[in-house]
XYZ file of C-alpha atoms in Angstrom:
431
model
C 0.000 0.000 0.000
C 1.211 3.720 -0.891
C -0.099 6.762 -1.258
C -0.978 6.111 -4.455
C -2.747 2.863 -3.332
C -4.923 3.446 -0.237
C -6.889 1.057 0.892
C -10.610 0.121 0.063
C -12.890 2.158 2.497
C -13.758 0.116 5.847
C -17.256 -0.800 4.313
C -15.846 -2.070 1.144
C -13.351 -3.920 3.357
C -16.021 -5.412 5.913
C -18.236 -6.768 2.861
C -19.358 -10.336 3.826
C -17.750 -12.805 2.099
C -20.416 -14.917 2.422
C -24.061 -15.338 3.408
C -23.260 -16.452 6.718
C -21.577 -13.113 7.652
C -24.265 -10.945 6.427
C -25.460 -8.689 9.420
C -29.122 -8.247 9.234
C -32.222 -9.402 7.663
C -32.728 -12.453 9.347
C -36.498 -12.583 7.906
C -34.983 -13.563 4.650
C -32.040 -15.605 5.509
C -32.635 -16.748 9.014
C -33.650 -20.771 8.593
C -36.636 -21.610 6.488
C -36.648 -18.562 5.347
C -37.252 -17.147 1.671
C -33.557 -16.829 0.675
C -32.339 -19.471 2.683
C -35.010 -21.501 0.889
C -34.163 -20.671 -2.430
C -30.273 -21.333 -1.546
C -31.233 -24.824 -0.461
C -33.241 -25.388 -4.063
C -30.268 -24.128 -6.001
C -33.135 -22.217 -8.040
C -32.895 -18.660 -7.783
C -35.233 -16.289 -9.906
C -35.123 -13.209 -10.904
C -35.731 -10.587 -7.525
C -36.243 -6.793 -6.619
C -34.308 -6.024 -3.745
C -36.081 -3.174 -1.973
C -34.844 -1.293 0.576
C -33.027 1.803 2.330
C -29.797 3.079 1.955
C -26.418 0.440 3.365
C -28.380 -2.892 4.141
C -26.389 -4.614 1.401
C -28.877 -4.636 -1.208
C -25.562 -5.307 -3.471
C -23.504 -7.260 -1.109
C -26.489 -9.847 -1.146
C -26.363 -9.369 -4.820
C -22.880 -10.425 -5.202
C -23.118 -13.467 -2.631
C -26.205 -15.460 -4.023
C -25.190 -14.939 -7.905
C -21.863 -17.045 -5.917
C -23.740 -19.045 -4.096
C -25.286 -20.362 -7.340
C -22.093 -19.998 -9.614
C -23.980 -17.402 -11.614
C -21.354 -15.033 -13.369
C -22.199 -11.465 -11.986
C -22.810 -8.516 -14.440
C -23.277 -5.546 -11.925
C -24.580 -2.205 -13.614
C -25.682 1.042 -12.277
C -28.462 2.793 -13.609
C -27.640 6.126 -13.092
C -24.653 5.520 -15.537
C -25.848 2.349 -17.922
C -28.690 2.642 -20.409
C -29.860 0.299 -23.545
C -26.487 -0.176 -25.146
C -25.309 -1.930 -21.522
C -27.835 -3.982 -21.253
C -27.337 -5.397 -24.423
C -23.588 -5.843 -24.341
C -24.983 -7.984 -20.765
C -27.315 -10.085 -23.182
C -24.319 -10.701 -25.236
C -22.128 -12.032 -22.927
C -24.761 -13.986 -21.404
C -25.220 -15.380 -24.907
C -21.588 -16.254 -24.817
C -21.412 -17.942 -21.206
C -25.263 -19.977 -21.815
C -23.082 -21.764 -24.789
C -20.946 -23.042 -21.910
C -23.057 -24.042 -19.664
C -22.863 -20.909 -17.144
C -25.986 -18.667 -16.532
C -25.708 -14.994 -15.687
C -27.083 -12.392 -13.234
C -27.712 -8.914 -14.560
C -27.703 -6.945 -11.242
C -29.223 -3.733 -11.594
C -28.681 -0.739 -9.029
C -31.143 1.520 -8.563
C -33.281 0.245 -10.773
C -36.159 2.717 -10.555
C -33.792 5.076 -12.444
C -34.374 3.301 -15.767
C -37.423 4.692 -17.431
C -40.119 2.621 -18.778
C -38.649 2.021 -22.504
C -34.930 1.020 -20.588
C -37.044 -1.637 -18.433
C -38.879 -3.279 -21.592
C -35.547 -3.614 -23.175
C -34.793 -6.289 -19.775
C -37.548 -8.077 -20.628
C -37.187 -10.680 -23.084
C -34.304 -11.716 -21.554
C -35.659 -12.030 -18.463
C -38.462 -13.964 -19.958
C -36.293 -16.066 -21.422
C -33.973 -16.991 -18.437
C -31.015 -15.959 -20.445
C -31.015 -13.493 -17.888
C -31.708 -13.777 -14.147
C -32.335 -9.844 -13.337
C -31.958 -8.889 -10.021
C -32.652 -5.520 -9.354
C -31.804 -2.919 -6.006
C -33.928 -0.083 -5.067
C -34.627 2.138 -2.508
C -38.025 3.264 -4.097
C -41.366 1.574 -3.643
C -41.173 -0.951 -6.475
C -44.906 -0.555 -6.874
C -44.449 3.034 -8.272
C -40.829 3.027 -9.851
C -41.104 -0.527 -11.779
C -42.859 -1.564 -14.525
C -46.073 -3.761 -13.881
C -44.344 -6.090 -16.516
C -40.757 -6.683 -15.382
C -42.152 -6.881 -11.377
C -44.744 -9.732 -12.824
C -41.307 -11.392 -13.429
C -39.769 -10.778 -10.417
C -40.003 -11.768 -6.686
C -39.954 -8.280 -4.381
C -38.143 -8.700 -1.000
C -37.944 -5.829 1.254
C -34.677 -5.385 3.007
C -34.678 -3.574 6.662
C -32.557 -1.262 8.399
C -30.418 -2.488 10.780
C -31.554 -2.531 14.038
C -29.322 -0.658 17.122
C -28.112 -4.284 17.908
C -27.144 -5.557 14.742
C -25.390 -2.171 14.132
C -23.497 -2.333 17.277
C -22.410 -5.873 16.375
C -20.817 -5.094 12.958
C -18.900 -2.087 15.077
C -17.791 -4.596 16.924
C -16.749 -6.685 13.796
C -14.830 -3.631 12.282
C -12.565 -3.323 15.584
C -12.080 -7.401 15.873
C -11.848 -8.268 12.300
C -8.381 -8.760 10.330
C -9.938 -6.486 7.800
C -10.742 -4.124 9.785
C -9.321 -0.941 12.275
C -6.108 -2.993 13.221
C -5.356 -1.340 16.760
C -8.096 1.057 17.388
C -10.274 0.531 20.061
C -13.633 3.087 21.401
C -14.325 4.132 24.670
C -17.265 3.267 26.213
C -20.862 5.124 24.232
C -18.738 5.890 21.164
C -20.144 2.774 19.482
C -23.444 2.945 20.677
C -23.774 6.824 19.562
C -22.346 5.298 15.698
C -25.126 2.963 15.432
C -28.116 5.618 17.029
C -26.655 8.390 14.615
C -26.796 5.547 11.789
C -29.908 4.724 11.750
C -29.965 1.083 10.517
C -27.821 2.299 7.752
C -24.381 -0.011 8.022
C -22.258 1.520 5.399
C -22.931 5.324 7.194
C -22.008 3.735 10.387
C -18.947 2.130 9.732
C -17.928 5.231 7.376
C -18.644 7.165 10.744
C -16.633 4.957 13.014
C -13.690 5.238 10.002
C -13.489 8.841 9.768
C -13.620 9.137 13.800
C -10.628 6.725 14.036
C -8.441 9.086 12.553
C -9.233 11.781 15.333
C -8.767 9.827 17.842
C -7.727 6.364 19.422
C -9.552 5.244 21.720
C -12.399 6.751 19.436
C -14.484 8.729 21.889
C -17.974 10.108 21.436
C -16.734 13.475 20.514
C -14.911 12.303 17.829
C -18.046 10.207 16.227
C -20.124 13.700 16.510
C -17.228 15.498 14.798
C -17.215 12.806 11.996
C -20.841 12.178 11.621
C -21.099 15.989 10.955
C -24.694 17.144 11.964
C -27.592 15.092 12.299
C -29.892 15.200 9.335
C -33.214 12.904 9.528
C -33.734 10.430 7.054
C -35.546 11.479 4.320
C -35.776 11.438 0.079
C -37.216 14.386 -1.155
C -38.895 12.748 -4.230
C -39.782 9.262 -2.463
C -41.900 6.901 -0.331
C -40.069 8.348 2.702
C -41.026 11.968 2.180
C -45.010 11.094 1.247
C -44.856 9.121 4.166
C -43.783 11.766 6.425
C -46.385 14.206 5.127
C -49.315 11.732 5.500
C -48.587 11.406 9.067
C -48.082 15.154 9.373
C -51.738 15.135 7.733
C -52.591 12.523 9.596
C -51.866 14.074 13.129
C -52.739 16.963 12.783
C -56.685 15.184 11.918
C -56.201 13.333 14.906
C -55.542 16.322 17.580
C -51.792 14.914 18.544
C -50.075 18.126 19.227
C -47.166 16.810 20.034
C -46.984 14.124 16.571
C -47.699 16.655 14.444
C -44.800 19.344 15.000
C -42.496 16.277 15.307
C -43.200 14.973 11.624
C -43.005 18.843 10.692
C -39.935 19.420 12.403
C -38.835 16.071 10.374
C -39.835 17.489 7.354
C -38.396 21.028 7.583
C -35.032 19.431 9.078
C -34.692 16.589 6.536
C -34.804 19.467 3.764
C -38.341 19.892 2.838
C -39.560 22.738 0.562
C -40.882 25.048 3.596
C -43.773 26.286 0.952
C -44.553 22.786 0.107
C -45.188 22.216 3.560
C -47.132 25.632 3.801
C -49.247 24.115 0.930
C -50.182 21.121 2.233
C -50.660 23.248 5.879
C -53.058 24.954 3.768
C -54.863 21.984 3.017
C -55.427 20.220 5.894
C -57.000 23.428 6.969
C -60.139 23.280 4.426
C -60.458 19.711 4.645
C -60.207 18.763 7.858
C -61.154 21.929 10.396
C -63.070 24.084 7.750
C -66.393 25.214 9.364
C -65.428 23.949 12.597
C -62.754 27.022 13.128
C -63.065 29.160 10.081
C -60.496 30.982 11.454
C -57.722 28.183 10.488
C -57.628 28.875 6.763
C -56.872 32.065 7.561
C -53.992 31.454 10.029
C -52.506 28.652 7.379
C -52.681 31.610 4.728
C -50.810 33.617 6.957
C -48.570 31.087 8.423
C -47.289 30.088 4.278
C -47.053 34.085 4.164
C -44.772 34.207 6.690
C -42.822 31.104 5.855
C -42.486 32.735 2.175
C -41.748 36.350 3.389
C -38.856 35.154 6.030
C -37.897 31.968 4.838
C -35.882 29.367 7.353
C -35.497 29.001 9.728
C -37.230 32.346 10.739
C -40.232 30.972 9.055
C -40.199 27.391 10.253
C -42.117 29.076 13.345
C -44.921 30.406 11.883
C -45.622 27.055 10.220
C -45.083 25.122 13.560
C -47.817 27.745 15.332
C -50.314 27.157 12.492
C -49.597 23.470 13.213
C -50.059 23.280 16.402
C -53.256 25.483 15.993
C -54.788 23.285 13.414
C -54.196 20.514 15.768
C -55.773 21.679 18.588
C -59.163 23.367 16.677
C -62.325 21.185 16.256
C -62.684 18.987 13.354
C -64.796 19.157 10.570
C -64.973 17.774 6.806
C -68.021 18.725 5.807
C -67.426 20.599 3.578
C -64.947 18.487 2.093
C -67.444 15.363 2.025
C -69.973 17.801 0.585
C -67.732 19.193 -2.670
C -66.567 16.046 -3.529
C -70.808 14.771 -3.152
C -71.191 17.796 -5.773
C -68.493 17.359 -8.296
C -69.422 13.498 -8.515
C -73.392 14.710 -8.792
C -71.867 17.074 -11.895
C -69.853 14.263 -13.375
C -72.105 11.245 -12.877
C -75.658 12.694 -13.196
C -77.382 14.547 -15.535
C -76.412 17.794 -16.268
C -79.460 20.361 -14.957
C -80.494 23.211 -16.639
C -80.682 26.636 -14.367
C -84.237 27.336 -13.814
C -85.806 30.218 -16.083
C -86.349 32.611 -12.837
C -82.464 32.258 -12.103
C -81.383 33.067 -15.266
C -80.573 36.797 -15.962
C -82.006 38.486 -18.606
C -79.749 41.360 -20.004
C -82.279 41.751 -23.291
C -85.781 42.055 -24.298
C -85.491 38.851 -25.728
C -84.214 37.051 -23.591
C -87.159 38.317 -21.025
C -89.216 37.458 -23.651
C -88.194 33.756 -23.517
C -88.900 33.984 -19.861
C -85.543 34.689 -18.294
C -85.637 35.891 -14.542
C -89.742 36.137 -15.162
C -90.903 35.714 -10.987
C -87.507 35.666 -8.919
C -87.975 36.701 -5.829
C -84.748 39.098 -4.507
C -84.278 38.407 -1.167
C -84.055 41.285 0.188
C -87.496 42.505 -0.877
C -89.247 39.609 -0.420
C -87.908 37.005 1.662
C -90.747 34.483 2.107
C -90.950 34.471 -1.499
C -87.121 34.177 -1.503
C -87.068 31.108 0.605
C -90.370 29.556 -1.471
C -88.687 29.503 -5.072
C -86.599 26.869 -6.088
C -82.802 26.792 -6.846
C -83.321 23.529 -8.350
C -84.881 22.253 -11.000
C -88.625 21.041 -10.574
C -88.317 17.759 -8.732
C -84.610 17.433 -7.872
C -83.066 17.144 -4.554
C -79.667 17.116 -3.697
C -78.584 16.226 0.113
C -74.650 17.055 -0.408
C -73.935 19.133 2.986
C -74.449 17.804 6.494
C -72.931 20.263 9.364
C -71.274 17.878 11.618
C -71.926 20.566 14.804
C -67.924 20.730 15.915
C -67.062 24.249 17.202
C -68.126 27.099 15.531
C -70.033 24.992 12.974
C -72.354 23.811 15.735
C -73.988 27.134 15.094
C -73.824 26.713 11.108
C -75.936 23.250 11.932
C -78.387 25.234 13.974
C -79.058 27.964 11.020
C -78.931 24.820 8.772
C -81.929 22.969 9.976
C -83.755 26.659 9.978
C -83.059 26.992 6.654
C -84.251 23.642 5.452
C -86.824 24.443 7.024
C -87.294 27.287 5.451
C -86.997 26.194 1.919
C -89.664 23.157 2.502
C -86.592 20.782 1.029
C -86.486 22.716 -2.282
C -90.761 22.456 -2.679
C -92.160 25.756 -4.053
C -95.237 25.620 -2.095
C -93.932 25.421 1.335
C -93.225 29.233 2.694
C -90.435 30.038 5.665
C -90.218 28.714 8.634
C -91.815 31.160 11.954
């Protein structure tokens, strides 16, 4: 080794050689298990391998195409396109004549579009190639219906703190490993916390601390972790995942849930305005009439955010939050749109009644255009008898559900129903 040849980082070093070192995911290879299964048949098939970031989506990869005595085409789809895969099919073409199958592995395979996908597919089909593909997006969204028909999804887990702690362990015991450095007590335990099931980051961590200090202390692991940032992809599962249980929460009155999944958000690098959108939101569907006084303090609260930005802004977003949380609930509003745009889309379309209608022109009054509405204002019994419907239709599409302020909406509700005779011309106001 020189300082033109450094070593292979600790990770790349610590790969398992084979299955039996593999830390983790003991659902798949623990005994009777799906992988351990398929080892035992000698028959593997074509597989998605979904999970997060450094559970050894490859590593696994790499060890069951041996395990088989597959030859091992890896390929990266951020780099390879069409042209790769078919200079793969070719050499597959050239080992099948010998006997020898291949294994196309694919990483990050939700980053070939839908055209790069159906190029994998007759091969696939054929068994020239067995495909198996890494991801840390939901399979369901990011691969084609097609290729996952041919495919066997297995979701890979983070690491737990345990199994996390035991490969830190590994990387200070193992020949391949830190020769001579040892932690102090906590230092190992704060690696796998500030991991988060996530081996490569952790023993990356525990690397880059080992050069500041031996014994590595805790001090050291913050200064090489660098600050905490949460877990989070800004264009996948994990992010729509966060902001449904931000949603959620906030529905369900936990104060305290909802500004942590905000603060998760806004500190894992969410668009603050995004947020304030979706802030918005939750707002007219889920308090509406109940506080009418939410919308406005969500306006205000993605005003702010936009006018100060972050962090300064962050605040007014967590007070609207923790507002919206606390006011009543109501959707009905919400319930009753949706009851009207599917009564637009599904039913017959109505025509507006001929004393509705304005009538800017002699002929149009001629045809009977406003002829007998009743203005409100100077006649309100005969303002309350006319119909806003056509002759013979009811629609029920709003119900007041009688939470906070709306319990006085449901009151004047019923009055007004009243009032109307349920859309019947000849039944005059209620006394």
């Amino acid at each position: 080794m020189t300082l033109f040849d450094p070593p292979a980082p600790l990770a790349e070093r610590l790969r398992p050689r084979t299955v039996h070192e593999v830390v983790g995911q003991t659902h798949l290879l623990g005994p009777g298990k799906p992988l351990t299964r398929v080892l035992e048949s000698g028959r593997l098939g074509s597989l998605i391998l979904w999970g997060p970031p450094g559970v050894g989506k490859t590593t696994l990869a790499r060890l069951l195409a041996g395990e088989v005595g597959a030859h091992f085409i890896p390929l990266s789809a951020v780099t390879a396109g069409v042209k790769d895969v078919r200079e793969a099919v070719t050499e597959a073409e050239r080992l099948r004549a010998r006997g020898q199958r291949t294994i196309l592995f694919l990483d990050e395979i939700h980053r070939f579009n839908k055209a790069q996908q159906d190029a994998l597919l007759p091969h696939v089909e054929s068994g020239l190639l067995t495909l198996i593909g890494a991801t840390t997006e939901n399979p369901s969204f990011e691969v084609n219906p097609a290729l996952r028909s041919r495919a066997r999804t297995l979701v890979l887990q983070a690491l737990s703190h345990d199994e996390t702690r035991a490969l830190l362990d590994r990387a200070l015991t193992d020949e391949r490993g830190l020769r001579g450095v040892t932690a102090q007590p906590g230092a190992l335990d704060l690696t796998a916390r500030l991991a988060e099931g996530d081996a490569r980051r952790a023993l990356s961590t525990l690397e880059v601390a080992s050069t500041l200090a031996n014994p590595v202390t805790p001090e050291a692991i913050t200064e090489a972790f660098g600050r905490h940032l949460p877990q989070m992809d800004k264009n996948g599962e994990d992010f729509f995942n966060l902001i449904s249980a931000l949603h959620k929460s906030v529905r369900g009155s936990h104060v305290d849930a909802s500004l942590y999944w905000l603060a998760r958000m806004l500190q894992g690098g969410a668009d603050p305005l995004y947020v304030a959108r979706r802030i918005v939101r939750m707002a007219a569907e889920d308090i509406g009439l109940a506080d009418p006084q939410a919308l406005r303090l969500a306006i205000a609260a993605r005003d702010t955010a936009d006018f100060l930005g972050s962090p300064e802004g962050d605040l007014a977003l967590a007070q609207a939050v923790v507002y919206l949380a606390l006011a009543p609930k109501s959707n009905s509003v919400y319930t009753a749109w949706k009851r009207a745009v599917s009564a637009v889309q599904e039913g017959e379309t109505l025509p507006v009644p001929l004393h509705l209608r304005n009538a800017p022109t002699g002929l149009m009054r001629q045809q009977g255009y406003g002829q007998g509405y009743a203005y409100y204002f100077d006649d309100p019994a005969g303002s309350f008898r006319q119909n806003y419907l056509p002759d013979g239709v009811h629609l029920d599409l709003y119900t007041p559900t009688g939470e906070g302020w709306e319990q006085r909406v449901a009151e004047r509700w019923r009055k007004l129903q009243d009032a109307h005779g349920e859309g019947t011309q000849d039944t005059g106001p209620a006394s």
